[in-house]
Coordinates of C-alpha atoms in Angstrom, one line a residue:
M50 CA 66.9 -113.5 11.7
R51 CA 68.2 -114.6 8.2
K52 CA 69.7 -118.4 9.0
I53 CA 73.3 -118.6 6.9
T54 CA 76.3 -120.7 6.5
I55 CA 79.3 -119.9 7.7
L56 CA 82.4 -122.2 7.6
S57 CA 84.3 -122.8 10.4
G58 CA 86.9 -120.5 11.6
L59 CA 86.0 -118.1 8.6
L60 CA 86.2 -115.1 11.1
A61 CA 88.9 -116.5 12.6
T62 CA 91.4 -116.7 10.0
L63 CA 89.9 -113.9 8.0
S64 CA 92.2 -112.3 5.4
I65 CA 90.9 -109.9 3.1
A66 CA 93.5 -109.1 0.0
A67 CA 94.4 -105.5 -1.5
Q68 CA 94.8 -103.9 1.3
A69 CA 94.8 -100.0 0.9
T70 CA 92.4 -98.2 3.8
V71 CA 93.0 -94.4 3.8
L72 CA 93.3 -93.7 7.6
N73 CA 91.0 -91.6 9.0
G74 CA 90.0 -90.1 5.6
G75 CA 86.4 -88.7 7.2
F76 CA 88.2 -86.8 9.2
E77 CA 86.8 -87.8 12.3
Q78 CA 89.9 -88.1 14.6
W79 CA 92.0 -84.8 15.4
T80 CA 94.9 -84.0 17.8
G81 CA 94.4 -80.2 18.2
N82 CA 93.8 -79.2 14.7
Q83 CA 95.9 -81.9 13.1
P84 CA 93.6 -84.7 11.8
D85 CA 95.1 -87.9 12.9
S86 CA 97.0 -90.3 10.7
W87 CA 97.7 -87.6 7.8
S88 CA 101.5 -87.7 8.0
L89 CA 102.6 -84.6 5.4
I90 CA 101.1 -81.3 6.0
D91 CA 102.6 -78.4 4.3
S92 CA 103.3 -75.0 5.7
G93 CA 101.5 -73.5 3.3
I94 CA 98.3 -74.6 4.8
T95 CA 96.6 -74.7 8.4
L96 CA 93.7 -77.6 8.9
S97 CA 91.2 -77.3 11.5
Q98 CA 88.2 -79.6 11.6
S99 CA 84.6 -78.6 10.0
G100 CA 81.5 -79.6 12.3
N101 CA 79.0 -77.6 10.1
T102 CA 80.1 -78.1 6.5
K103 CA 80.7 -81.6 5.7
L104 CA 79.7 -84.4 3.5
S105 CA 78.7 -87.3 6.0
G106 CA 80.1 -88.2 9.4
S107 CA 80.8 -85.9 12.4
S108 CA 83.1 -83.5 10.6
A109 CA 85.4 -82.9 7.6
A110 CA 89.1 -81.2 6.9
A111 CA 88.7 -77.1 6.6
I112 CA 92.0 -76.3 4.7
S113 CA 93.2 -72.4 4.6
V114 CA 95.4 -72.0 1.9
N115 CA 97.7 -69.1 2.6
T116 CA 100.6 -69.3 0.0
T117 CA 101.6 -68.5 -4.0
D118 CA 104.0 -71.2 -3.7
Q119 CA 102.2 -74.4 -4.5
A120 CA 105.0 -76.8 -3.3
N121 CA 104.0 -76.1 0.2
T122 CA 100.5 -76.9 0.0
D123 CA 100.7 -80.8 0.0
F124 CA 97.9 -82.7 2.0
R125 CA 98.9 -86.1 2.2
Q126 CA 99.6 -90.1 3.8
L127 CA 101.4 -93.4 2.9
V128 CA 99.5 -96.4 2.1
S129 CA 100.2 -99.8 1.0
V130 CA 98.8 -101.3 -1.9
T131 CA 99.2 -105.2 -3.8
A132 CA 100.9 -105.3 -7.2
G133 CA 97.5 -105.9 -10.3
Q134 CA 94.9 -104.8 -7.4
T135 CA 93.5 -101.5 -9.0
Y136 CA 92.4 -98.9 -6.7
N137 CA 89.5 -96.3 -7.2
F138 CA 90.4 -93.3 -4.8
S139 CA 88.2 -90.6 -4.4
T140 CA 87.4 -88.0 -2.7
A141 CA 84.9 -85.1 -2.3
V142 CA 86.0 -81.2 -2.1
Y143 CA 84.1 -77.9 -1.5
H144 CA 85.2 -74.6 -2.6
T145 CA 84.4 -71.5 -1.0
E146 CA 85.7 -68.7 -3.2
G147 CA 86.4 -70.3 -6.2
N148 CA 89.8 -68.9 -6.7
V149 CA 91.8 -72.3 -5.4
R150 CA 92.1 -75.8 -7.2
A151 CA 92.7 -78.8 -5.3
R152 CA 94.6 -81.9 -7.5
L153 CA 94.4 -85.2 -5.8
Y154 CA 97.9 -86.7 -5.6
V155 CA 97.8 -91.0 -6.3
N156 CA 101.3 -91.8 -6.7
G157 CA 101.6 -88.8 -8.5
Y158 CA 99.5 -85.9 -9.6
Q159 CA 96.2 -86.7 -11.1
G160 CA 93.0 -84.4 -11.9
Y161 CA 91.6 -80.9 -10.6
S162 CA 88.9 -79.9 -9.1
N163 CA 86.5 -77.5 -11.2
E164 CA 86.9 -74.2 -8.8
Q165 CA 83.9 -72.3 -10.1
L166 CA 81.9 -75.1 -8.5
T167 CA 81.8 -72.8 -5.3
G168 CA 79.2 -73.8 -2.1
Q169 CA 78.8 -77.3 -3.8
W170 CA 80.5 -80.8 -3.0
Q171 CA 82.2 -82.3 -6.2
T172 CA 84.3 -85.7 -6.2
L173 CA 88.1 -86.1 -7.3
S174 CA 88.7 -90.3 -8.5
Y175 CA 91.2 -91.8 -9.9
S176 CA 91.9 -95.3 -10.5
Y177 CA 95.2 -96.8 -9.7
T178 CA 96.5 -99.8 -10.8
A179 CA 99.4 -100.9 -8.8
A180 CA 102.8 -101.6 -10.5
S181 CA 104.3 -103.5 -7.8
S182 CA 103.8 -104.2 -3.7
G183 CA 104.3 -101.2 -1.3
N184 CA 103.7 -98.1 0.3
I185 CA 102.1 -94.9 -2.3
E186 CA 101.5 -91.3 -1.1
I187 CA 98.0 -90.1 -1.5
G188 CA 96.4 -86.6 -1.0
L189 CA 96.2 -83.1 -1.7
R190 CA 97.8 -80.1 -3.3
F191 CA 96.1 -76.7 -3.6
Y192 CA 97.1 -74.3 -6.2
D193 CA 95.8 -70.7 -6.7
V194 CA 94.0 -69.3 -9.8
S195 CA 93.2 -65.4 -11.0
G196 CA 91.6 -63.5 -8.1
F197 CA 93.4 -65.4 -5.2
D198 CA 93.9 -62.6 -2.4
G199 CA 96.1 -65.0 -0.2
A200 CA 93.8 -66.8 1.9
E201 CA 90.9 -68.9 1.0
L202 CA 88.9 -72.0 2.8
V203 CA 88.4 -75.1 1.0
Y204 CA 86.8 -78.0 2.7
V205 CA 87.5 -81.6 2.5
D206 CA 85.9 -85.4 3.4
Q207 CA 85.4 -88.8 2.5
F208 CA 88.8 -89.8 1.3
E209 CA 88.4 -93.0 0.7
P210 CA 90.1 -95.9 -1.8
A211 CA 88.3 -99.1 -3.5
T212 CA 89.8 -101.9 -4.9
T213 CA 88.2 -104.3 -7.6
Q214 CA 89.6 -107.4 -9.1
A215 CA 90.9 -107.8 -12.5
P216 CA 88.1 -108.7 -15.1
P217 CA 88.0 -112.7 -15.7
P218 CA 90.2 -113.5 -18.9
T219 CA 88.5 -113.3 -22.1
G220 CA 86.2 -116.3 -23.1
C221 CA 86.3 -117.4 -19.4
A222 CA 85.8 -121.6 -19.7
N223 CA 84.3 -121.9 -16.9
T224 CA 81.1 -120.0 -15.3
S225 CA 80.7 -116.0 -15.7
A226 CA 79.1 -114.7 -12.4
D227 CA 77.7 -110.8 -12.1
F228 CA 78.7 -109.4 -8.3
E229 CA 77.6 -105.7 -8.1
L230 CA 77.8 -103.7 -4.7
N231 CA 76.1 -100.5 -3.5
T232 CA 77.9 -98.9 -0.7
D233 CA 75.9 -96.8 1.7
N234 CA 76.9 -93.5 3.0
Y235 CA 80.3 -95.8 4.9
G236 CA 81.8 -97.1 2.2
A237 CA 85.1 -97.8 3.9
E238 CA 83.4 -99.9 6.5
T239 CA 82.1 -102.8 4.0
S240 CA 84.6 -105.6 3.0
W241 CA 83.9 -108.8 1.3
Q242 CA 85.3 -111.9 0.1
L243 CA 84.5 -115.1 -1.5
V244 CA 85.7 -118.3 -0.8
A245 CA 86.2 -121.6 -3.1
N246 CA 85.8 -124.8 -0.2
V247 CA 88.6 -126.5 -2.2
S248 CA 91.1 -123.2 -3.2
G249 CA 90.4 -120.8 -0.6
T250 CA 90.1 -117.2 -1.3
V251 CA 89.5 -116.3 -4.9
Y252 CA 88.0 -112.7 -4.9
S253 CA 87.9 -110.3 -2.4
G254 CA 87.3 -106.6 -1.8
D255 CA 87.7 -104.0 0.8
G256 CA 87.8 -99.8 0.7
Y257 CA 85.1 -98.7 -0.8
A258 CA 83.7 -94.7 -1.4
A259 CA 80.5 -93.5 -0.1
S260 CA 77.4 -94.0 -1.8
S261 CA 79.2 -95.8 -5.0
S262 CA 78.0 -98.5 -7.1
Y263 CA 80.8 -101.3 -8.0
T264 CA 80.4 -104.5 -10.2
E265 CA 82.6 -107.3 -11.0
Q266 CA 82.5 -109.7 -13.6
W267 CA 83.9 -113.3 -12.0
C268 CA 84.9 -116.6 -13.9
L269 CA 84.2 -119.3 -11.7
A270 CA 85.2 -123.2 -11.7
D271 CA 82.6 -125.9 -10.4
G272 CA 82.3 -126.4 -7.2
D273 CA 81.2 -125.0 -3.5
Y274 CA 81.6 -121.4 -2.6
T275 CA 80.5 -118.8 0.3
F276 CA 80.4 -115.6 -0.2
T277 CA 80.8 -113.2 3.3
I278 CA 80.2 -109.5 3.6
F279 CA 81.7 -107.4 6.1
D280 CA 80.4 -104.0 7.8
S281 CA 82.8 -103.1 10.3
Y282 CA 80.8 -100.9 12.4
G283 CA 78.0 -103.7 12.5
D284 CA 75.1 -102.0 11.0
G285 CA 75.1 -103.3 7.3
I286 CA 74.5 -101.4 4.5
C287 CA 71.2 -100.9 4.4
C288 CA 68.9 -98.7 5.5
S289 CA 69.9 -96.2 8.6
Y290 CA 72.7 -94.7 6.6
G291 CA 72.1 -95.0 2.7
N292 CA 70.8 -97.8 0.8
G293 CA 73.2 -100.1 0.3
S294 CA 72.9 -103.4 -1.5
Y295 CA 74.6 -106.8 -2.7
S296 CA 74.0 -109.0 -5.4
L297 CA 75.4 -111.9 -7.6
T298 CA 73.6 -113.5 -10.7
L299 CA 74.1 -116.3 -13.2
G300 CA 73.2 -116.0 -16.6
G301 CA 70.8 -113.4 -15.5
Q302 CA 69.4 -115.7 -12.9
P303 CA 69.7 -113.9 -9.1
V304 CA 71.9 -116.4 -7.0
F305 CA 72.1 -113.9 -3.9
S306 CA 71.4 -110.8 -2.6
G307 CA 70.8 -108.5 0.4
G308 CA 72.1 -105.6 2.8
A309 CA 70.5 -105.5 6.0
F310 CA 72.3 -107.8 8.0
A311 CA 74.7 -106.8 11.3
S312 CA 78.5 -107.2 11.3
Q313 CA 78.5 -110.1 8.7
Q314 CA 76.2 -112.2 6.1
S315 CA 77.1 -115.4 4.4
H316 CA 75.8 -116.9 1.5
S317 CA 76.6 -120.5 0.1
F318 CA 76.3 -121.9 -3.2
T319 CA 77.5 -124.6 -5.3
L320 CA 78.4 -124.8 -9.1
G321 CA 78.2 -127.8 -11.6
S322 CA 77.0 -131.4 -11.8
T323 CA 77.1 -131.5 -7.5
G324 CA 74.2 -129.2 -7.1
G325 CA 71.9 -126.8 -8.1
G326 CA 73.3 -123.5 -7.4
G327 CA 71.7 -120.8 -5.4
D328 CA 72.2 -119.5 -1.8
L329 CA 70.7 -122.6 0.5
G330 CA 72.6 -122.4 3.8
S331 CA 71.0 -124.4 6.7
Y332 CA 67.9 -123.3 6.4
Y333 CA 67.2 -124.5 3.0
A334 CA 69.8 -127.6 2.6
D335 CA 67.3 -130.1 2.5
A336 CA 66.9 -128.7 -1.2
A337 CA 69.8 -128.5 -2.2
G338 CA 70.7 -130.3 -5.8
L339 CA 66.7 -130.5 -7.0
T340 CA 64.5 -128.7 -8.9
G341 CA 60.7 -129.2 -10.9
Y342 CA 58.1 -129.9 -8.3
N343 CA 60.7 -132.2 -6.1
L344 CA 62.3 -129.0 -5.3
K345 CA 58.4 -127.7 -4.2
T346 CA 58.3 -130.3 -2.4
A347 CA 61.3 -130.3 -0.2
L348 CA 60.4 -126.5 0.5
H349 CA 57.1 -127.4 1.4
N350 CA 58.5 -130.1 4.1
I351 CA 60.7 -127.1 4.9
I352 CA 58.3 -124.3 5.4
K353 CA 55.3 -126.2 6.5
T354 CA 55.5 -126.0 10.0
H355 CA 55.1 -123.0 11.5
T356 CA 53.0 -121.5 15.0
A357 CA 50.0 -119.9 14.0
Q358 CA 49.6 -116.5 15.9
G359 CA 45.9 -116.0 15.7
Y360 CA 44.4 -113.3 13.1
S361 CA 43.8 -110.9 16.1
A362 CA 47.6 -110.9 16.5
I363 CA 48.4 -109.4 12.7
W364 CA 47.5 -106.0 14.2
G365 CA 50.6 -106.1 16.7
F366 CA 52.8 -107.7 14.0
Y367 CA 51.5 -104.7 11.6
N368 CA 52.6 -102.2 14.4
V369 CA 55.7 -103.2 14.3
Y370 CA 56.6 -104.3 11.1
E371 CA 54.5 -103.1 8.3
L372 CA 55.3 -99.6 8.2
D373 CA 56.4 -97.2 5.7
N374 CA 60.3 -97.0 6.1
Y375 CA 61.0 -97.1 2.9
Y376 CA 59.1 -94.7 0.6
E377 CA 58.2 -91.3 2.7
N378 CA 60.2 -92.7 5.6
D379 CA 57.2 -91.7 7.6
G380 CA 56.4 -94.6 9.9
S381 CA 52.9 -95.0 9.0
I382 CA 51.2 -97.8 8.0
L383 CA 52.7 -99.1 4.3
D384 CA 49.3 -99.7 2.6
I385 CA 49.9 -101.3 -0.7
Y386 CA 46.3 -100.6 -2.6
S387 CA 47.7 -96.4 -1.6
E388 CA 51.5 -96.2 -1.4
K389 CA 52.6 -94.0 -4.0
P390 CA 56.3 -95.0 -4.7
S391 CA 57.5 -91.6 -6.5
A392 CA 55.1 -89.1 -5.2
S393 CA 53.0 -88.8 -2.2
D394 CA 50.5 -90.0 -0.8
S395 CA 47.1 -89.3 -0.6
Y396 CA 46.5 -90.1 2.7
V397 CA 48.5 -91.8 5.5
Y398 CA 47.2 -94.4 8.6
A399 CA 48.4 -94.4 11.8
A400 CA 49.8 -97.7 13.3
G401 CA 46.9 -98.8 15.8
S402 CA 44.2 -95.8 15.7
D403 CA 43.4 -95.9 12.7
Q404 CA 42.7 -99.8 12.2
C405 CA 39.2 -100.8 10.6
G406 CA 36.8 -100.6 12.0
S407 CA 33.7 -99.4 9.7
Y408 CA 34.4 -97.6 6.6
N409 CA 32.5 -95.8 3.8
S410 CA 35.0 -94.7 1.2
E411 CA 38.6 -94.8 0.5
A412 CA 40.7 -93.6 3.4
D413 CA 38.6 -94.4 6.6
C414 CA 40.7 -97.2 7.9
Y415 CA 43.2 -99.7 7.3
N416 CA 42.5 -103.4 7.3
R417 CA 44.3 -107.1 6.8
E418 CA 44.3 -108.0 3.5
H419 CA 44.2 -111.9 2.5
S420 CA 45.9 -111.8 -1.1
F421 CA 45.4 -115.4 -1.4
P422 CA 41.9 -114.9 -1.0
R423 CA 39.9 -116.9 2.5
S424 CA 37.3 -118.0 0.4
W425 CA 39.4 -120.1 -1.6
F426 CA 40.6 -121.8 1.1
G427 CA 37.3 -122.4 3.1
G428 CA 37.0 -119.4 5.3
A429 CA 38.5 -118.4 8.5
I430 CA 40.4 -121.7 8.6
E431 CA 43.8 -121.8 10.6
P432 CA 47.2 -121.6 10.1
M433 CA 46.0 -120.2 6.8
N434 CA 43.7 -117.7 8.5
S435 CA 46.8 -116.0 10.0
D436 CA 49.7 -116.9 7.6
I437 CA 51.0 -113.1 7.8
H438 CA 53.4 -113.9 4.5
H439 CA 49.8 -113.6 2.4
I440 CA 48.0 -111.0 4.4
F441 CA 49.1 -107.4 4.1
A442 CA 47.9 -104.3 5.4
T443 CA 45.8 -102.3 2.9
D444 CA 42.7 -99.5 3.0
G445 CA 39.4 -101.1 3.9
Y446 CA 37.7 -99.7 1.2
V447 CA 39.7 -101.0 -1.8
N448 CA 40.0 -104.3 0.0
A449 CA 36.5 -104.8 0.1
K450 CA 36.3 -103.8 -3.9
R451 CA 38.7 -106.5 -4.6
G452 CA 37.1 -109.2 -3.1
S453 CA 37.9 -112.5 -3.5
Y454 CA 38.4 -111.6 -7.3
P455 CA 42.0 -113.1 -8.8
F456 CA 44.6 -110.8 -9.0
G457 CA 45.1 -110.0 -13.0
E458 CA 45.8 -107.2 -15.8
V459 CA 42.9 -105.1 -15.9
G460 CA 41.2 -104.0 -19.6
S461 CA 38.7 -101.6 -18.6
A462 CA 38.3 -100.2 -15.1
S463 CA 35.0 -100.0 -12.6
F464 CA 37.4 -99.0 -9.7
T465 CA 40.4 -97.2 -9.5
S466 CA 42.2 -96.4 -5.9
T467 CA 44.2 -93.3 -5.3
N468 CA 47.9 -94.9 -5.9
G469 CA 46.3 -96.4 -9.4
S470 CA 45.4 -100.0 -8.4
K471 CA 42.3 -101.4 -10.0
L472 CA 39.3 -103.7 -10.7
G473 CA 37.6 -104.5 -13.8
N474 CA 37.2 -106.9 -16.0
A475 CA 40.4 -109.0 -17.3
A476 CA 42.3 -107.6 -20.3
A477 CA 42.3 -109.2 -23.8
G478 CA 44.8 -112.1 -24.7
T479 CA 45.4 -112.6 -21.0
G480 CA 43.8 -116.0 -21.1
Y481 CA 40.9 -115.1 -18.7
S482 CA 37.7 -112.9 -19.4
G483 CA 36.4 -112.8 -15.7
V484 CA 36.8 -109.6 -13.5
V485 CA 40.4 -109.0 -11.9
F486 CA 42.4 -106.7 -9.8
E487 CA 45.5 -105.2 -10.4
P488 CA 47.7 -103.7 -8.2
I489 CA 50.4 -101.3 -9.5
D490 CA 53.9 -102.5 -10.2
E491 CA 55.3 -101.7 -7.5
F492 CA 53.6 -104.2 -5.5
K493 CA 52.8 -107.6 -8.3
G494 CA 56.0 -109.2 -7.2
D495 CA 55.3 -109.2 -3.6
V496 CA 51.5 -110.7 -4.4
A497 CA 53.3 -113.0 -6.6
R498 CA 56.2 -114.3 -4.5
A499 CA 53.0 -114.7 -1.7
Y500 CA 50.8 -117.2 -4.0
F501 CA 54.2 -119.1 -5.1
Y502 CA 54.4 -119.6 -0.9
M503 CA 51.0 -120.4 -0.3
A504 CA 51.2 -122.9 -3.0
T505 CA 54.3 -124.4 -1.6
R506 CA 53.4 -124.0 2.1
Y507 CA 50.0 -125.7 1.8
Q508 CA 50.7 -127.9 -1.0
H509 CA 49.3 -131.0 0.9
Q510 CA 45.9 -129.1 1.2
L511 CA 45.0 -127.2 -1.9
A512 CA 43.8 -129.6 -4.4
N513 CA 40.6 -129.5 -2.3
W514 CA 40.4 -125.8 -2.4
Q515 CA 39.5 -125.4 -6.2
N516 CA 35.6 -126.0 -5.7
N517 CA 35.0 -123.8 -2.8
S518 CA 34.6 -120.7 -4.8
S519 CA 33.9 -119.3 -8.4
E520 CA 36.9 -117.4 -7.8
A521 CA 39.3 -119.8 -6.8
N522 CA 38.0 -122.2 -9.6
A523 CA 38.8 -119.4 -12.1
A524 CA 42.1 -119.2 -10.3
L525 CA 43.1 -123.0 -9.2
N526 CA 43.5 -126.1 -11.3
G527 CA 43.4 -128.6 -8.6
S528 CA 47.1 -130.0 -9.0
T529 CA 49.3 -130.2 -5.7
T530 CA 52.1 -129.3 -8.6
Q531 CA 51.3 -126.7 -11.0
V532 CA 48.6 -125.2 -8.7
F533 CA 47.3 -122.4 -11.0
E534 CA 45.6 -121.9 -13.8
S535 CA 48.1 -121.5 -16.5
W536 CA 46.8 -118.2 -17.7
L537 CA 47.4 -116.9 -13.8
L538 CA 50.8 -119.3 -13.4
Q539 CA 52.1 -117.3 -16.4
L540 CA 50.8 -113.8 -15.2
L541 CA 52.4 -114.1 -12.1
K542 CA 56.0 -115.5 -13.1
Q543 CA 55.6 -112.9 -15.1
W544 CA 54.9 -110.0 -12.1
H545 CA 57.8 -112.0 -10.5
Q546 CA 60.2 -111.3 -13.1
Q547 CA 59.7 -107.8 -14.0
D548 CA 59.0 -106.6 -10.1
P549 CA 62.0 -108.5 -8.3
V550 CA 62.6 -108.7 -4.7
S551 CA 62.8 -105.6 -2.4
Q552 CA 64.4 -104.6 0.9
K553 CA 60.9 -103.9 1.9
E554 CA 60.0 -107.9 1.3
R555 CA 63.1 -109.2 2.7
D556 CA 62.9 -107.4 5.9
R557 CA 59.1 -108.4 6.1
N558 CA 60.1 -112.1 5.4
D559 CA 63.2 -111.9 8.0
A560 CA 60.6 -110.5 10.7
A561 CA 57.6 -113.0 9.7
Y562 CA 60.3 -115.9 10.5
Q563 CA 60.5 -114.3 13.6
Y564 CA 56.8 -113.7 14.2
Q565 CA 55.6 -117.6 12.7
G566 CA 58.7 -119.2 12.4
N567 CA 59.2 -119.9 8.5
R568 CA 59.9 -118.5 5.5
N569 CA 59.0 -117.2 2.1
P570 CA 61.3 -119.4 0.0
F571 CA 60.7 -117.0 -3.1
I572 CA 61.8 -113.9 -1.2
D573 CA 65.1 -115.7 0.0
H574 CA 66.0 -117.4 -3.4
P575 CA 63.4 -116.1 -6.2
Q576 CA 65.6 -118.5 -8.6
F577 CA 63.4 -121.2 -7.2
V578 CA 60.5 -120.0 -8.9
S579 CA 61.5 -120.9 -12.6
A580 CA 63.4 -124.1 -10.9
I581 CA 59.9 -125.3 -10.5
W582 CA 57.6 -123.9 -12.7
G583 CA 60.2 -122.8 -15.5
N584 CA 61.0 -119.5 -17.3

């Protein structure tokens, strides 16, 4: 479970601005043949609940148009709006014959559907800025066109609004921040607010459309802030019903991000001279305001005590938490040396039954890959030998090919796995000429952040590791500060930037915290890398 900071009384006193909730916009609640909360249904249309043709949820509205008198085909309800707020209303329609148009109504008549697009869903949308606070009508009107035979069926689903804040003033004199929200299949369940500890709520949003993307630019004065996102159903916005996410960046540097939570998730950060920025929360509170190697030491003190579960227990962790719920989503073992993110894997492993054992070639079995080779820290020594933050499931044969070589960029490959991971001599111009192993781009950031974790978690020990092997000597510089040779440090920082933190990493970090009691700070707060080692 992620440790978070929630302001005292925040949930009890929550007041979200810009309410414009379309009631029963997913057409899930019905009384007879009438959808609840839709107050105006004209005599020229009849409605029924459709459980077969629907865009999401369990049902949609099946609207039968039975007249050529368009004044008798309105379908509406009242919603409340706030002066100065912008609302992105949208709905999905599905034409069956193509002889009737649907027209969006948002305090007036707006755009038409394309009636020629039959047998498929299309979206009507309109951005409405309220001139005054009060109630407006929203809904649909239907129009017959040439070929109408007196009765046609149109399906409607996901009638939703979304609020956006006005952009910050041109030439923001304070800090400009970029907020991004990607909703899941139930966007209307999502709301959020940004609270300044001194002045209260400064930005907020709710009533979003499903599976949609929103971006805002905030202008923030120096001070302490808490961002809280809510899901009214209690299942977050990722990953059971879509791949929703949210993030905030300052000057291109990530501050916080997420998507997998239950009813709410909070992030606290500070702008200005009182702190160093970034989502800290209670777990990382002792690192607030620090930079450079002072920050690294503070993080070391936070994560240095964890409960080693033993090397054999890793199999059990894999059976539950090292599964492919992100690519093929088939529940097989997620092997970073065989996974093909955009294609079908050449082979898959069943959790438990396909673990190594012996192997003679790729696709025989999976085992436990120390991304930070154990020969570098002296062998099967705890807690390093079972620290799940750097031990990934991989094909046994490919793992053996990798051996204890450093990660790097391969110039000429002597071996390539089925997903494109390579072993070979380092590419020219990388600052190293020995043999290296290069994972595919999808997982380069993963292993880089595992290395930054190791450099921080074990900073009190690793000065003695450099001479444990020739490969360790090639990768480590014998210090407790920089830790890595300059060629490798630059490469790891590059991989960290090019392959940002994924939802898979966040979920695995949460699982590791439950499993052994500490977290990888560089997954929670990617900005810590540049704050310690520079850009």
